[in-house]
mmCIF file of N, CA and C in Angstrom:
data_model
loop_
_atom_site.group_PDB
_atom_site.id
_atom_site.type_symbol
_atom_site.label_atom_id
_atom_site.label_comp_id
_atom_site.label_asym_id
_atom_site.label_seq_id
_atom_site.Cartn_x
_atom_site.Cartn_y
_atom_site.Cartn_z
ATOM 1 N N MET A 192 174.883 -41.671 128.844
ATOM 2 C CA MET A 192 176.120 -42.439 128.627
ATOM 3 C C MET A 192 176.317 -43.350 129.814
ATOM 4 N N VAL A 193 176.810 -44.506 129.471
ATOM 5 C CA VAL A 193 177.146 -45.490 130.568
ATOM 6 C C VAL A 193 178.596 -45.835 130.306
ATOM 7 N N ASN A 194 179.463 -45.713 131.308
ATOM 8 C CA ASN A 194 180.874 -46.014 131.212
ATOM 9 C C ASN A 194 181.551 -45.184 130.147
ATOM 10 N N GLY A 195 181.030 -43.997 129.806
ATOM 11 C CA GLY A 195 181.675 -43.095 128.918
ATOM 12 C C GLY A 195 181.511 -43.393 127.422
ATOM 13 N N ASP A 196 181.106 -44.573 127.048
ATOM 14 C CA ASP A 196 181.020 -44.799 125.588
ATOM 15 C C ASP A 196 179.682 -45.562 125.215
ATOM 16 N N GLU A 197 179.004 -46.138 126.103
ATOM 17 C CA GLU A 197 177.724 -46.802 125.808
ATOM 18 C C GLU A 197 176.589 -45.848 126.015
ATOM 19 N N ARG A 198 175.541 -46.006 125.147
ATOM 20 C CA ARG A 198 174.352 -45.158 125.360
ATOM 21 C C ARG A 198 173.237 -46.053 125.859
ATOM 22 N N ALA A 199 172.414 -45.377 126.649
ATOM 23 C CA ALA A 199 171.217 -46.112 127.219
ATOM 24 C C ALA A 199 170.042 -45.146 127.258
ATOM 25 N N THR A 200 168.866 -45.688 127.077
ATOM 26 C CA THR A 200 167.586 -44.891 127.051
ATOM 27 C C THR A 200 166.781 -45.396 128.259
ATOM 28 N N CYS A 201 166.395 -44.426 129.094
ATOM 29 C CA CYS A 201 165.528 -44.750 130.236
ATOM 30 C C CYS A 201 164.247 -43.922 130.089
ATOM 31 N N GLN A 202 163.192 -44.516 130.489
ATOM 32 C CA GLN A 202 161.863 -43.766 130.432
ATOM 33 C C GLN A 202 161.046 -44.053 131.665
ATOM 34 N N ILE A 203 160.176 -43.178 131.955
ATOM 35 C CA ILE A 203 159.250 -43.358 133.067
ATOM 36 C C ILE A 203 157.869 -43.062 132.541
ATOM 37 N N GLY A 204 156.893 -43.893 132.850
ATOM 38 C CA GLY A 204 155.542 -43.696 132.299
ATOM 39 C C GLY A 204 154.691 -42.858 133.198
ATOM 40 N N CYS A 205 153.616 -42.395 132.623
ATOM 41 C CA CYS A 205 152.627 -41.585 133.355
ATOM 42 C C CYS A 205 152.059 -42.301 134.533
ATOM 43 N N GLU A 206 151.834 -43.622 134.427
ATOM 44 C CA GLU A 206 151.251 -44.339 135.518
ATOM 45 C C GLU A 206 152.200 -44.301 136.715
ATOM 46 N N THR A 207 153.479 -44.486 136.483
ATOM 47 C CA THR A 207 154.498 -44.416 137.575
ATOM 48 C C THR A 207 154.528 -43.027 138.181
ATOM 49 N N LEU A 208 154.542 -42.021 137.339
ATOM 50 C CA LEU A 208 154.495 -40.680 137.918
ATOM 51 C C LEU A 208 153.241 -40.404 138.714
ATOM 52 N N ARG A 209 152.143 -40.953 138.258
ATOM 53 C CA ARG A 209 150.853 -40.819 138.975
ATOM 54 C C ARG A 209 150.915 -41.452 140.387
ATOM 55 N N GLU A 210 151.625 -42.577 140.407
ATOM 56 C CA GLU A 210 151.749 -43.301 141.706
ATOM 57 C C GLU A 210 152.569 -42.563 142.727
ATOM 58 N N LEU A 211 153.459 -41.683 142.277
ATOM 59 C CA LEU A 211 154.405 -40.996 143.134
ATOM 60 C C LEU A 211 153.780 -39.944 144.011
ATOM 61 N N GLY A 212 152.711 -39.380 143.597
ATOM 62 C CA GLY A 212 152.132 -38.258 144.342
ATOM 63 C C GLY A 212 150.663 -38.540 144.726
ATOM 64 N N PRO A 213 150.208 -37.808 145.743
ATOM 65 C CA PRO A 213 148.845 -37.980 146.212
ATOM 66 C C PRO A 213 147.786 -37.293 145.358
ATOM 67 N N ASP A 214 148.209 -36.228 144.585
ATOM 68 C CA ASP A 214 147.256 -35.476 143.842
ATOM 69 C C ASP A 214 147.139 -36.000 142.407
ATOM 70 N N GLU A 215 145.952 -35.784 141.865
ATOM 71 C CA GLU A 215 145.753 -36.185 140.430
ATOM 72 C C GLU A 215 146.442 -35.203 139.521
ATOM 73 N N VAL A 216 147.019 -35.689 138.467
ATOM 74 C CA VAL A 216 147.752 -34.844 137.525
ATOM 75 C C VAL A 216 146.861 -34.660 136.246
ATOM 76 N N GLU A 217 146.729 -33.397 135.838
ATOM 77 C CA GLU A 217 145.809 -33.109 134.717
ATOM 78 C C GLU A 217 146.477 -32.426 133.516
ATOM 79 N N THR A 218 147.322 -31.445 133.812
ATOM 80 C CA THR A 218 147.922 -30.669 132.755
ATOM 81 C C THR A 218 149.328 -31.070 132.472
ATOM 82 N N ASP A 219 149.871 -30.727 131.277
ATOM 83 C CA ASP A 219 151.205 -31.008 130.938
ATOM 84 C C ASP A 219 152.191 -30.386 131.934
ATOM 85 N N GLN A 220 151.885 -29.201 132.390
ATOM 86 C CA GLN A 220 152.753 -28.546 133.362
ATOM 87 C C GLN A 220 152.740 -29.347 134.735
ATOM 88 N N GLU A 221 151.627 -29.876 135.097
ATOM 89 C CA GLU A 221 151.570 -30.683 136.367
ATOM 90 C C GLU A 221 152.349 -31.945 136.184
ATOM 91 N N TRP A 222 152.322 -32.617 135.000
ATOM 92 C CA TRP A 222 153.204 -33.773 134.739
ATOM 93 C C TRP A 222 154.673 -33.445 134.888
ATOM 94 N N LEU A 223 155.026 -32.338 134.244
ATOM 95 C CA LEU A 223 156.457 -31.877 134.324
ATOM 96 C C LEU A 223 156.877 -31.555 135.722
ATOM 97 N N ASP A 224 156.018 -30.848 136.471
ATOM 98 C CA ASP A 224 156.265 -30.533 137.869
ATOM 99 C C ASP A 224 156.475 -31.801 138.690
ATOM 100 N N ARG A 225 155.629 -32.807 138.451
ATOM 101 C CA ARG A 225 155.752 -34.054 139.213
ATOM 102 C C ARG A 225 157.057 -34.737 138.882
ATOM 103 N N PHE A 226 157.463 -34.771 137.624
ATOM 104 C CA PHE A 226 158.749 -35.310 137.243
ATOM 105 C C PHE A 226 159.870 -34.628 137.925
ATOM 106 N N PHE A 227 159.899 -33.309 137.891
ATOM 107 C CA PHE A 227 160.961 -32.551 138.571
ATOM 108 C C PHE A 227 160.970 -32.754 140.076
ATOM 109 N N LEU A 228 159.814 -32.888 140.694
ATOM 110 C CA LEU A 228 159.728 -33.100 142.129
ATOM 111 C C LEU A 228 160.414 -34.366 142.526
ATOM 112 N N TYR A 229 160.264 -35.433 141.678
ATOM 113 C CA TYR A 229 160.755 -36.774 142.023
ATOM 114 C C TYR A 229 161.971 -37.136 141.173
ATOM 115 N N ARG A 230 162.661 -36.204 140.538
ATOM 116 C CA ARG A 230 163.732 -36.593 139.575
ATOM 117 C C ARG A 230 164.930 -37.191 140.305
ATOM 118 N N GLY A 231 165.217 -36.812 141.583
ATOM 119 C CA GLY A 231 166.307 -37.470 142.274
ATOM 120 C C GLY A 231 166.086 -38.975 142.415
ATOM 121 N N PRO A 232 164.954 -39.406 143.000
ATOM 122 C CA PRO A 232 164.752 -40.872 143.104
ATOM 123 C C PRO A 232 164.635 -41.555 141.730
ATOM 124 N N ILE A 233 164.089 -40.879 140.705
ATOM 125 C CA ILE A 233 164.021 -41.406 139.347
ATOM 126 C C ILE A 233 165.422 -41.665 138.797
ATOM 127 N N VAL A 234 166.310 -40.664 138.907
ATOM 128 C CA VAL A 234 167.646 -40.808 138.375
ATOM 129 C C VAL A 234 168.467 -41.851 139.184
ATOM 130 N N THR A 235 168.234 -41.901 140.503
ATOM 131 C CA THR A 235 168.895 -42.934 141.308
ATOM 132 C C THR A 235 168.477 -44.327 140.874
ATOM 133 N N ALA A 236 167.195 -44.457 140.643
ATOM 134 C CA ALA A 236 166.707 -45.813 140.199
ATOM 135 C C ALA A 236 167.311 -46.198 138.822
ATOM 136 N N ALA A 237 167.361 -45.209 137.938
ATOM 137 C CA ALA A 237 167.951 -45.459 136.611
ATOM 138 C C ALA A 237 169.438 -45.829 136.715
ATOM 139 N N ALA A 238 170.131 -45.142 137.554
ATOM 140 C CA ALA A 238 171.568 -45.426 137.766
ATOM 141 C C ALA A 238 171.784 -46.810 138.299
ATOM 142 N N ARG A 239 170.951 -47.196 139.216
ATOM 143 C CA ARG A 239 171.094 -48.574 139.752
ATOM 144 C C ARG A 239 170.873 -49.615 138.700
ATOM 145 N N LEU A 240 169.811 -49.380 137.858
ATOM 146 C CA LEU A 240 169.498 -50.397 136.796
ATOM 147 C C LEU A 240 170.584 -50.417 135.794
ATOM 148 N N LEU A 241 171.153 -49.289 135.426
ATOM 149 C CA LEU A 241 172.205 -49.251 134.436
ATOM 150 C C LEU A 241 173.505 -49.878 135.018
ATOM 151 N N ALA A 242 173.795 -49.710 136.274
ATOM 152 C CA ALA A 242 174.949 -50.296 136.888
ATOM 153 C C ALA A 242 174.855 -51.801 136.859
ATOM 154 N N ARG A 243 173.644 -52.291 136.961
ATOM 155 C CA ARG A 243 173.402 -53.774 136.894
ATOM 156 C C ARG A 243 173.461 -54.352 135.500
ATOM 157 N N GLY A 244 173.586 -53.434 134.489
ATOM 158 C CA GLY A 244 173.645 -53.885 133.114
ATOM 159 C C GLY A 244 172.326 -54.075 132.408
ATOM 160 N N ALA A 245 171.288 -53.451 132.930
ATOM 161 C CA ALA A 245 169.942 -53.583 132.383
ATOM 162 C C ALA A 245 169.864 -53.059 130.915
ATOM 163 N N HIS A 246 170.813 -52.229 130.561
ATOM 164 C CA HIS A 246 170.767 -51.643 129.235
ATOM 165 C C HIS A 246 171.448 -52.446 128.124
ATOM 166 N N LYS A 247 172.033 -53.538 128.514
ATOM 167 C CA LYS A 247 172.693 -54.384 127.505
ATOM 168 C C LYS A 247 171.737 -54.889 126.474
ATOM 169 N N GLY A 248 172.201 -54.944 125.224
ATOM 170 C CA GLY A 248 171.356 -55.362 124.127
ATOM 171 C C GLY A 248 170.517 -54.237 123.546
ATOM 172 N N GLY A 249 170.721 -52.941 123.971
ATOM 173 C CA GLY A 249 170.027 -51.858 123.363
ATOM 174 C C GLY A 249 168.582 -51.711 123.806
ATOM 175 N N THR A 250 168.216 -52.305 124.918
ATOM 176 C CA THR A 250 166.822 -52.182 125.304
ATOM 177 C C THR A 250 166.562 -50.851 126.001
ATOM 178 N N VAL A 251 165.311 -50.399 125.992
ATOM 179 C CA VAL A 251 164.892 -49.212 126.707
ATOM 180 C C VAL A 251 164.574 -49.589 128.122
ATOM 181 N N ILE A 252 165.127 -48.887 129.071
ATOM 182 C CA ILE A 252 164.893 -49.194 130.500
ATOM 183 C C ILE A 252 163.702 -48.423 130.973
ATOM 184 N N GLN A 253 162.684 -49.141 131.440
ATOM 185 C CA GLN A 253 161.478 -48.541 132.001
ATOM 186 C C GLN A 253 161.649 -48.408 133.501
ATOM 187 N N ILE A 254 161.544 -47.216 134.002
ATOM 188 C CA ILE A 254 161.638 -46.966 135.414
ATOM 189 C C ILE A 254 160.228 -47.168 136.062
ATOM 190 N N LEU A 255 160.167 -48.146 136.924
ATOM 191 C CA LEU A 255 158.856 -48.442 137.621
ATOM 192 C C LEU A 255 158.932 -48.048 139.066
ATOM 193 N N ARG A 256 157.809 -47.887 139.681
ATOM 194 C CA ARG A 256 157.722 -47.527 141.148
ATOM 195 C C ARG A 256 158.545 -48.533 141.955
ATOM 196 N N ALA A 257 158.504 -49.764 141.651
ATOM 197 C CA ALA A 257 159.238 -50.780 142.430
ATOM 198 C C ALA A 257 160.692 -50.591 142.341
ATOM 199 N N ASN A 258 161.217 -49.995 141.268
ATOM 200 C CA ASN A 258 162.700 -49.749 141.142
ATOM 201 C C ASN A 258 163.122 -48.597 141.982
ATOM 202 N N MET A 259 162.205 -47.802 142.489
ATOM 203 C CA MET A 259 162.526 -46.610 143.214
ATOM 204 C C MET A 259 162.554 -46.812 144.735
ATOM 205 N N ALA A 260 162.324 -48.028 145.154
ATOM 206 C CA ALA A 260 162.302 -48.317 146.571
ATOM 207 C C ALA A 260 163.646 -48.477 147.122
#
């Protein structure tokens, strides 16, 4: 939810998750572990994009490595 009544969809791709860590990811569990390890910066990046109105028009917000800086 954005502002209590608007909905927004954010996603992060495997390539971005791969860029976040030094080790190669192979199993589903390792992907999930990588996501949980970096979920703070991922959620912060999503919140910044949503605050700027990136979700207007019903678009899906793609979280990229550059958004997490």
